[in-house]
Amino acid sequence: MKHILTLSFIAVLLASCGGDKKNSVEKILEKNNLEDIRTKRAELVSEQEDINSKIKLLDERIKTLDTTQNIPLITTILAKEEVFDHVLELQGNVTTKNLLIITPEYSGILTNVYVTEGQRVSKGQTLAKIDDGGLSQQLAQLKIQSALAKTTFERQQKLWNQKIGSEIQYLQAKSSYEAQEEAINQLQKQLSKTIVRAPFSGTIDDVITEKGSVVGAGQTPLMQIVNLDDMYIETDVPESYIPTVVQGKNVTVQFPVLGTSIDTKVRQAGDVINVANRTFKIEVTVPNKDKTIKPNLTAKLKINDYTNPKAILVPQSIISENAEGEQYVYIVKDKKDNNQGTVSKVIIKTGKTQGDVIEVLEGITNGAELIQEGARSVKDGQTVKVIKY
């Protein structure tokens, strides 16, 4: 309104004297007389000052008469109930219990390596062979001696059953035979250690030691085997989440490097708190049907630790706090047809946050009209005008 009156007044002034001024100025310029030009300019400056003075008077009167210009303009949002799934965001690394560096159980020369890198193997499959250092020959001799001891024992047993011979002869033959059998068992166990077998089914990821190398029992790494079927993520969770982050909770796992995400669950939650950082460990199952997920891959976890099916969420930016530490927002009440209403200050109680919104537990009901833009400049009981939702 103010601007319309101002422009109308200027238009009237220009219309009343614009033509003469234009011709007058053009005529003076045609004469090319410096004194006349300066005189005309002074006249125009004086007229301009007079116009500005009149405009100022009009603005003052508009300010007095226009009762709407002092009403703040605001925007509002409507509070509405919605499902609120709060998530705890953590980071972890993919791992597996089926990732192993295989070392030999017997010292000697690695005579054969039967697998190559990338080869799939089954549990118990022979992977390599170590020279037994003559154990095979010793075993063969023991078997011959055992066969003789067995024959001697069987004959003494027959005689003993027929009440022929002494008991001591029978017991000596039995003891000799059993000792030979035990020696064979022990040597067979030793000999079995010269064969390196797969501890579980998987893939040979790396062959570390080549054929012909001298290896030491429990020391020399021979090869690395991995199984990508039973993958999981292990991470630390703050102790404050013990009641909510439990076995079976839904988890969304994102793999930034792969650009993919999967939905899974917490398969195990630890029962012990780490005193150093006040956290407990959880394991999250990682389905890996296409084998694209590898051990030690970085993952981002979003764990659904809280759900409210009828939550009221508001932007954190509209919430203020008073000297007593109470949080409050402003709402619009008694709104009229011209979108004018009254500001009301409401004390609220908040819950969990997610991004830039926060859950309101008390103070606001479904459908309340909250002040958004302009919330920092209004006062309780003030009249405002809503310009949009």
GROMACS .gro file of C-alpha atoms in nm:
model
  389
    1MET     CA    1   0.000   0.000   0.000
    2LYS     CA    2   0.279   0.235   0.096
    3HIS     CA    3   0.466   0.184  -0.229
    4ILE     CA    4   0.154   0.221  -0.445
    5LEU     CA    5   0.069   0.568  -0.301
    6THR     CA    6   0.428   0.683  -0.337
    7LEU     CA    7   0.451   0.580  -0.702
    8SER     CA    8   0.112   0.739  -0.781
    9PHE     CA    9   0.220   1.072  -0.636
   10ILE     CA   10   0.545   1.074  -0.835
   11ALA     CA   11   0.356   0.987  -1.153
   12VAL     CA   12   0.118   1.284  -1.102
   13LEU     CA   13   0.406   1.524  -1.047
   14LEU     CA   14   0.590   1.404  -1.354
   15ALA     CA   15   0.277   1.420  -1.566
   16SER     CA   16   0.205   1.780  -1.460
   17CYS     CA   17   0.542   1.924  -1.539
   18GLY     CA   18   0.741   1.665  -1.728
   19GLY     CA   19   0.669   1.795  -2.078
   20ASP     CA   20   0.767   2.156  -2.007
   21LYS     CA   21   1.081   2.053  -1.827
   22LYS     CA   22   1.188   1.835  -2.113
   23ASN     CA   23   1.140   2.110  -2.372
   24SER     CA   24   1.295   2.367  -2.146
   25VAL     CA   25   1.602   2.158  -2.083
   26GLU     CA   26   1.639   2.083  -2.453
   27LYS     CA   27   1.612   2.451  -2.544
   28ILE     CA   28   1.870   2.550  -2.283
   29LEU     CA   29   2.104   2.282  -2.406
   30GLU     CA   30   2.060   2.409  -2.762
   31LYS     CA   31   2.164   2.760  -2.653
   32ASN     CA   32   2.482   2.607  -2.512
   33ASN     CA   33   2.501   2.881  -2.245
   34LEU     CA   34   2.685   2.766  -1.931
   35GLU     CA   35   2.512   3.012  -1.698
   36ASP     CA   36   2.164   2.910  -1.817
   37ILE     CA   37   2.247   2.541  -1.784
   38ARG     CA   38   2.365   2.589  -1.423
   39THR     CA   39   2.054   2.787  -1.338
   40LYS     CA   40   1.825   2.519  -1.482
   41ARG     CA   41   2.007   2.244  -1.291
   42ALA     CA   42   1.962   2.433  -0.962
   43GLU     CA   43   1.589   2.463  -1.032
   44LEU     CA   44   1.558   2.089  -1.092
   45VAL     CA   45   1.753   2.004  -0.773
   46SER     CA   46   1.521   2.230  -0.572
   47GLU     CA   47   1.216   2.058  -0.722
   48GLN     CA   48   1.364   1.716  -0.641
   49GLU     CA   49   1.415   1.811  -0.276
   50ASP     CA   50   1.057   1.935  -0.259
   51ILE     CA   51   0.928   1.604  -0.402
   52ASN     CA   52   1.136   1.400  -0.154
   53SER     CA   53   0.999   1.607   0.134
   54LYS     CA   54   0.641   1.542   0.021
   55ILE     CA   55   0.711   1.168  -0.019
   56LYS     CA   56   0.841   1.160   0.337
   57LEU     CA   57   0.520   1.321   0.464
   58LEU     CA   58   0.315   1.064   0.275
   59ASP     CA   59   0.521   0.776   0.423
   60GLU     CA   60   0.463   0.905   0.774
   61ARG     CA   61   0.090   0.930   0.719
   62ILE     CA   62   0.082   0.576   0.565
   63LYS     CA   63   0.267   0.445   0.867
   64THR     CA   64   0.006   0.599   1.096
   65LEU     CA   65  -0.297   0.476   0.902
   66ASP     CA   66  -0.180   0.126   0.798
   67THR     CA   67  -0.244  -0.099   1.100
   68THR     CA   68  -0.117  -0.415   0.925
   69GLN     CA   69   0.239  -0.310   0.849
   70ASN     CA   70   0.369  -0.384   1.205
   71ILE     CA   71   0.235  -0.742   1.209
   72PRO     CA   72   0.526  -0.989   1.162
   73LEU     CA   73   0.506  -1.224   0.865
   74ILE     CA   74   0.583  -1.588   0.946
   75THR     CA   75   0.571  -1.935   0.796
   76THR     CA   76   0.434  -2.238   0.979
   77ILE     CA   77   0.441  -2.616   0.967
   78LEU     CA   78   0.171  -2.854   1.088
   79ALA     CA   79   0.263  -3.114   1.349
   80LYS     CA   80   0.159  -3.459   1.239
   81GLU     CA   81   0.201  -3.810   1.371
   82GLU     CA   82   0.435  -4.035   1.174
   83VAL     CA   83   0.649  -4.346   1.217
   84PHE     CA   84   0.988  -4.261   1.365
   85ASP     CA   85   1.263  -4.520   1.323
   86HIS     CA   86   1.566  -4.398   1.513
   87VAL     CA   87   1.899  -4.549   1.406
   88LEU     CA   88   2.238  -4.571   1.573
   89GLU     CA   89   2.516  -4.513   1.320
   90LEU     CA   90   2.843  -4.704   1.368
   91GLN     CA   91   3.140  -4.817   1.162
   92GLY     CA   92   3.302  -5.159   1.146
   93ASN     CA   93   3.504  -5.399   0.935
   94VAL     CA   94   3.393  -5.721   0.769
   95THR     CA   95   3.561  -6.031   0.905
   96THR     CA   96   3.521  -6.407   0.914
   97LYS     CA   97   3.629  -6.687   1.143
   98ASN     CA   98   3.713  -6.890   0.834
   99LEU     CA   99   4.026  -6.696   0.737
  100LEU     CA  100   4.344  -6.882   0.825
  101ILE     CA  101   4.716  -6.893   0.755
  102ILE     CA  102   4.800  -7.264   0.741
  103THR     CA  103   5.125  -7.376   0.907
  104PRO     CA  104   5.270  -7.731   0.911
  105GLU     CA  105   5.258  -7.970   1.206
  106TYR     CA  106   5.584  -8.137   1.101
  107SER     CA  107   5.930  -8.002   1.023
  108GLY     CA  108   6.105  -8.100   0.703
  109ILE     CA  109   6.125  -8.034   0.330
  110LEU     CA  110   5.803  -7.936   0.152
  111THR     CA  111   5.804  -8.202  -0.120
  112ASN     CA  112   5.471  -8.124  -0.289
  113VAL     CA  113   5.211  -7.846  -0.311
  114TYR     CA  114   4.891  -7.979  -0.468
  115VAL     CA  115   4.686  -7.658  -0.494
  116THR     CA  116   4.710  -7.319  -0.665
  117GLU     CA  117   4.588  -6.972  -0.574
  118GLY     CA  118   4.214  -6.927  -0.630
  119GLN     CA  119   4.143  -7.300  -0.616
  120ARG     CA  120   3.834  -7.419  -0.427
  121VAL     CA  121   3.908  -7.696  -0.177
  122SER     CA  122   3.698  -7.915   0.052
  123LYS     CA  123   3.746  -7.978   0.421
  124GLY     CA  124   4.009  -8.250   0.471
  125GLN     CA  125   4.147  -8.224   0.118
  126THR     CA  126   4.526  -8.274   0.085
  127LEU     CA  127   4.698  -7.944   0.017
  128ALA     CA  128   5.067  -8.027   0.051
  129LYS     CA  129   5.316  -8.299   0.156
  130ILE     CA  130   5.625  -8.276   0.375
  131ASP     CA  131   5.911  -8.528   0.357
  132ASP     CA  132   5.864  -8.772   0.647
  133GLY     CA  133   6.234  -8.831   0.704
  134GLY     CA  134   6.209  -9.211   0.700
  135LEU     CA  135   5.892  -9.246   0.908
  136SER     CA  136   5.732  -9.460   0.636
  137GLN     CA  137   6.015  -9.718   0.654
  138GLN     CA  138   5.994  -9.724   1.034
  139LEU     CA  139   5.620  -9.782   1.010
  140ALA     CA  140   5.669 -10.070   0.767
  141GLN     CA  141   5.918 -10.236   1.004
  142LEU     CA  142   5.686 -10.188   1.301
  143LYS     CA  143   5.401 -10.351   1.109
  144ILE     CA  144   5.620 -10.658   1.041
  145GLN     CA  145   5.717 -10.679   1.406
  146SER     CA  146   5.354 -10.631   1.506
  147ALA     CA  147   5.245 -10.914   1.279
  148LEU     CA  148   5.496 -11.147   1.447
  149ALA     CA  149   5.387 -11.030   1.791
  150LYS     CA  150   5.025 -11.091   1.695
  151THR     CA  151   5.097 -11.447   1.582
  152THR     CA  152   5.292 -11.521   1.900
  153PHE     CA  153   5.012 -11.379   2.112
  154GLU     CA  154   4.740 -11.578   1.934
  155ARG     CA  155   4.934 -11.906   1.983
  156GLN     CA  156   5.000 -11.836   2.348
  157GLN     CA  157   4.632 -11.754   2.391
  158LYS     CA  158   4.527 -12.089   2.243
  159LEU     CA  159   4.770 -12.273   2.469
  160TRP     CA  160   4.650 -12.076   2.771
  161ASN     CA  161   4.290 -12.157   2.688
  162GLN     CA  162   4.391 -12.527   2.680
  163LYS     CA  163   4.560 -12.490   3.018
  164ILE     CA  164   4.900 -12.538   2.855
  165GLY     CA  165   5.192 -12.315   2.938
  166SER     CA  166   5.235 -12.054   3.211
  167GLU     CA  167   5.029 -11.745   3.264
  168ILE     CA  168   5.338 -11.526   3.249
  169GLN     CA  169   5.416 -11.642   2.894
  170TYR     CA  170   5.061 -11.553   2.790
  171LEU     CA  171   5.078 -11.209   2.949
  172GLN     CA  172   5.419 -11.133   2.798
  173ALA     CA  173   5.297 -11.221   2.449
  174LYS     CA  174   4.988 -11.006   2.497
  175SER     CA  175   5.189 -10.711   2.628
  176SER     CA  176   5.439 -10.735   2.339
  177TYR     CA  177   5.160 -10.735   2.084
  178GLU     CA  178   4.976 -10.440   2.240
  179ALA     CA  179   5.300 -10.241   2.262
  180GLN     CA  180   5.366 -10.298   1.893
  181GLU     CA  181   5.014 -10.182   1.805
  182GLU     CA  182   5.050  -9.869   2.017
  183ALA     CA  183   5.386  -9.791   1.853
  184ILE     CA  184   5.222  -9.823   1.511
  185ASN     CA  185   4.940  -9.586   1.614
  186GLN     CA  186   5.185  -9.327   1.741
  187LEU     CA  187   5.397  -9.347   1.426
  188GLN     CA  188   5.089  -9.321   1.204
  189LYS     CA  189   4.987  -9.005   1.388
  190GLN     CA  190   5.334  -8.863   1.333
  191LEU     CA  191   5.322  -8.961   0.968
  192SER     CA  192   4.977  -8.801   0.920
  193LYS     CA  193   5.127  -8.467   1.025
  194THR     CA  194   5.343  -8.470   0.712
  195ILE     CA  195   5.025  -8.428   0.506
  196VAL     CA  196   4.875  -8.074   0.510
  197ARG     CA  197   4.497  -8.083   0.485
  198ALA     CA  198   4.228  -7.813   0.449
  199PRO     CA  199   4.079  -7.732   0.792
  200PHE     CA  200   3.754  -7.619   0.627
  201SER     CA  201   3.606  -7.578   0.280
  202GLY     CA  202   3.706  -7.257   0.107
  203THR     CA  203   3.939  -7.095  -0.144
  204ILE     CA  204   4.320  -7.089  -0.145
  205ASP     CA  205   4.380  -6.715  -0.140
  206ASP     CA  206   4.760  -6.724  -0.135
  207VAL     CA  207   5.032  -6.990  -0.168
  208ILE     CA  208   5.311  -6.851   0.049
  209THR     CA  209   5.579  -7.125   0.057
  210GLU     CA  210   5.692  -7.302  -0.258
  211LYS     CA  211   5.781  -7.667  -0.311
  212GLY     CA  212   6.133  -7.759  -0.195
  213SER     CA  213   6.145  -7.517   0.096
  214VAL     CA  214   6.241  -7.625   0.446
  215VAL     CA  215   5.948  -7.566   0.682
  216GLY     CA  216   5.922  -7.563   1.061
  217ALA     CA  217   5.634  -7.703   1.261
  218GLY     CA  218   5.395  -7.427   1.369
  219GLN     CA  219   5.622  -7.156   1.231
  220THR     CA  220   5.639  -7.149   0.851
  221PRO     CA  221   5.326  -7.007   0.678
  222LEU     CA  222   5.237  -7.235   0.389
  223MET     CA  223   4.921  -7.083   0.242
  224GLN     CA  224   4.614  -6.876   0.326
  225ILE     CA  225   4.263  -7.020   0.301
  226VAL     CA  226   3.938  -6.824   0.324
  227ASN     CA  227   3.568  -6.903   0.319
  228LEU     CA  228   3.342  -6.609   0.222
  229ASP     CA  229   3.016  -6.781   0.320
  230ASP     CA  230   3.012  -6.705   0.694
  231MET     CA  231   3.094  -6.333   0.698
  232TYR     CA  232   3.008  -6.089   0.975
  233ILE     CA  233   3.084  -5.741   1.104
  234GLU     CA  234   3.217  -5.686   1.454
  235THR     CA  235   3.193  -5.341   1.610
  236ASP     CA  236   3.183  -5.167   1.950
  237VAL     CA  237   2.860  -5.015   2.082
  238PRO     CA  238   2.843  -4.759   2.369
  239GLU     CA  239   2.715  -4.915   2.691
  240SER     CA  240   2.417  -4.677   2.700
  241TYR     CA  241   2.261  -4.882   2.418
  242ILE     CA  242   2.259  -5.212   2.611
  243PRO     CA  243   1.876  -5.216   2.648
  244THR     CA  244   1.807  -5.138   2.280
  245VAL     CA  245   2.086  -5.294   2.072
  246VAL     CA  246   2.015  -5.662   2.126
  247GLN     CA  247   2.019  -5.983   1.928
  248GLY     CA  248   1.772  -5.976   1.638
  249LYS     CA  249   1.767  -5.596   1.591
  250ASN     CA  250   1.737  -5.478   1.228
  251VAL     CA  251   2.054  -5.337   1.072
  252THR     CA  252   2.122  -5.168   0.738
  253VAL     CA  253   2.483  -5.215   0.630
  254GLN     CA  254   2.633  -4.984   0.368
  255PHE     CA  255   2.956  -5.058   0.181
  256PRO     CA  256   3.089  -4.723   0.048
  257VAL     CA  257   3.353  -4.888  -0.173
  258LEU     CA  258   3.098  -5.117  -0.341
  259GLY     CA  259   2.818  -4.859  -0.347
  260THR     CA  260   2.574  -5.118  -0.213
  261SER     CA  261   2.380  -5.185   0.106
  262ILE     CA  262   2.213  -5.489   0.264
  263ASP     CA  263   1.948  -5.543   0.531
  264THR     CA  264   2.046  -5.786   0.804
  265LYS     CA  265   2.025  -5.838   1.182
  266VAL     CA  266   2.238  -5.840   1.496
  267ARG     CA  267   2.331  -6.205   1.545
  268GLN     CA  268   2.512  -6.165   1.877
  269ALA     CA  269   2.544  -5.895   2.145
  270GLY     CA  270   2.826  -5.919   2.396
  271ASP     CA  271   2.764  -5.952   2.770
  272VAL     CA  272   3.091  -5.790   2.883
  273ILE     CA  273   3.166  -5.416   2.901
  274ASN     CA  274   3.514  -5.306   2.798
  275VAL     CA  275   3.634  -5.095   3.092
  276ALA     CA  276   3.876  -4.902   2.869
  277ASN     CA  277   3.612  -4.745   2.642
  278ARG     CA  278   3.279  -4.846   2.805
  279THR     CA  279   3.154  -5.039   2.504
  280PHE     CA  280   3.031  -5.389   2.427
  281LYS     CA  281   3.081  -5.590   2.109
  282ILE     CA  282   2.816  -5.699   1.862
  283GLU     CA  283   2.829  -5.922   1.555
  284VAL     CA  284   2.616  -5.848   1.249
  285THR     CA  285   2.554  -6.118   0.990
  286VAL     CA  286   2.667  -6.037   0.635
  287PRO     CA  287   2.497  -6.240   0.359
  288ASN     CA  288   2.744  -6.284   0.075
  289LYS     CA  289   2.588  -6.497  -0.197
  290ASP     CA  290   2.770  -6.328  -0.487
  291LYS     CA  291   3.105  -6.326  -0.297
  292THR     CA  292   3.162  -5.953  -0.360
  293ILE     CA  293   3.210  -5.872   0.009
  294LYS     CA  294   3.567  -5.934   0.125
  295PRO     CA  295   3.728  -5.957   0.470
  296ASN     CA  296   3.845  -5.624   0.619
  297LEU     CA  297   3.607  -5.425   0.398
  298THR     CA  298   3.487  -5.104   0.569
  299ALA     CA  299   3.116  -5.091   0.646
  300LYS     CA  300   2.873  -4.834   0.788
  301LEU     CA  301   2.601  -4.971   1.013
  302LYS     CA  302   2.260  -4.820   1.088
  303ILE     CA  303   2.097  -5.008   1.374
  304ASN     CA  304   1.726  -4.952   1.442
  305ASP     CA  305   1.741  -4.911   1.821
  306TYR     CA  306   1.405  -4.732   1.872
  307THR     CA  307   1.070  -4.705   1.692
  308ASN     CA  308   0.770  -4.481   1.768
  309PRO     CA  309   0.471  -4.545   1.537
  310LYS     CA  310   0.303  -4.215   1.636
  311ALA     CA  311   0.588  -3.970   1.677
  312ILE     CA  312   0.570  -3.595   1.626
  313LEU     CA  313   0.891  -3.469   1.467
  314VAL     CA  314   0.990  -3.102   1.442
  315PRO     CA  315   1.300  -2.922   1.308
  316GLN     CA  316   1.558  -2.862   1.578
  317SER     CA  317   1.606  -2.509   1.442
  318ILE     CA  318   1.267  -2.388   1.575
  319ILE     CA  319   1.329  -2.501   1.934
  320SER     CA  320   1.455  -2.250   2.192
  321GLU     CA  321   1.557  -2.285   2.556
  322ASN     CA  322   1.480  -2.059   2.850
  323ALA     CA  323   1.693  -1.972   3.154
  324GLU     CA  324   1.558  -2.274   3.346
  325GLY     CA  325   1.676  -2.509   3.072
  326GLU     CA  326   1.322  -2.577   2.945
  327GLN     CA  327   1.274  -2.619   2.573
  328TYR     CA  328   0.989  -2.439   2.400
  329VAL     CA  329   0.836  -2.361   2.061
  330TYR     CA  330   0.582  -2.106   1.935
  331ILE     CA  331   0.251  -2.209   1.784
  332VAL     CA  332  -0.024  -2.007   1.615
  333LYS     CA  333  -0.368  -2.010   1.779
  334ASP     CA  334  -0.702  -1.854   1.694
  335LYS     CA  335  -0.613  -1.803   1.328
  336LYS     CA  336  -0.867  -1.600   1.128
  337ASP     CA  337  -0.967  -1.596   0.762
  338ASN     CA  338  -0.701  -1.333   0.683
  339ASN     CA  339  -0.433  -1.577   0.811
  340GLN     CA  340  -0.371  -1.367   1.120
  341GLY     CA  341  -0.339  -1.542   1.454
  342THR     CA  342  -0.194  -1.520   1.804
  343VAL     CA  343   0.147  -1.652   1.909
  344SER     CA  344   0.148  -1.899   2.199
  345LYS     CA  345   0.462  -2.019   2.373
  346VAL     CA  346   0.456  -2.393   2.451
  347ILE     CA  347   0.698  -2.580   2.679
  348ILE     CA  348   0.789  -2.917   2.530
  349LYS     CA  349   0.973  -3.233   2.625
  350THR     CA  350   1.191  -3.386   2.356
  351GLY     CA  351   1.321  -3.736   2.288
  352LYS     CA  352   1.562  -3.873   2.032
  353THR     CA  353   1.710  -3.680   1.740
  354GLN     CA  354   1.768  -3.796   1.384
  355GLY     CA  355   1.945  -3.565   1.143
  356ASP     CA  356   1.790  -3.217   1.171
  357VAL     CA  357   1.464  -3.327   1.338
  358ILE     CA  358   1.381  -3.416   1.697
  359GLU     CA  359   1.100  -3.617   1.856
  360VAL     CA  360   0.854  -3.422   2.073
  361LEU     CA  361   0.721  -3.635   2.358
  362GLU     CA  362   0.506  -3.378   2.540
  363GLY     CA  363   0.358  -3.031   2.475
  364ILE     CA  364   0.246  -3.058   2.113
  365THR     CA  365  -0.053  -3.245   1.978
  366ASN     CA  366  -0.124  -3.373   1.632
  367GLY     CA  367  -0.231  -3.085   1.400
  368ALA     CA  368  -0.070  -2.800   1.596
  369GLU     CA  369   0.056  -2.515   1.377
  370LEU     CA  370   0.419  -2.440   1.466
  371ILE     CA  371   0.601  -2.122   1.368
  372GLN     CA  372   0.902  -2.200   1.150
  373GLU     CA  373   1.048  -1.893   0.977
  374GLY     CA  374   1.026  -1.606   1.222
  375ALA     CA  375   1.027  -1.825   1.533
  376ARG     CA  376   1.323  -1.635   1.677
  377SER     CA  377   1.165  -1.290   1.646
  378VAL     CA  378   0.808  -1.334   1.776
  379LYS     CA  379   0.677  -1.306   2.132
  380ASP     CA  380   0.412  -1.485   2.332
  381GLY     CA  381   0.067  -1.323   2.272
  382GLN     CA  382   0.179  -1.131   1.964
  383THR     CA  383  -0.038  -1.105   1.651
  384VAL     CA  384   0.125  -1.254   1.340
  385LYS     CA  385   0.029  -1.326   0.983
  386VAL     CA  386   0.094  -1.662   0.822
  387ILE     CA  387   0.212  -1.627   0.463
  388LYS     CA  388   0.251  -2.000   0.384
  389TYR     CA  389   0.271  -2.351   0.529
   0.00000   0.00000   0.00000
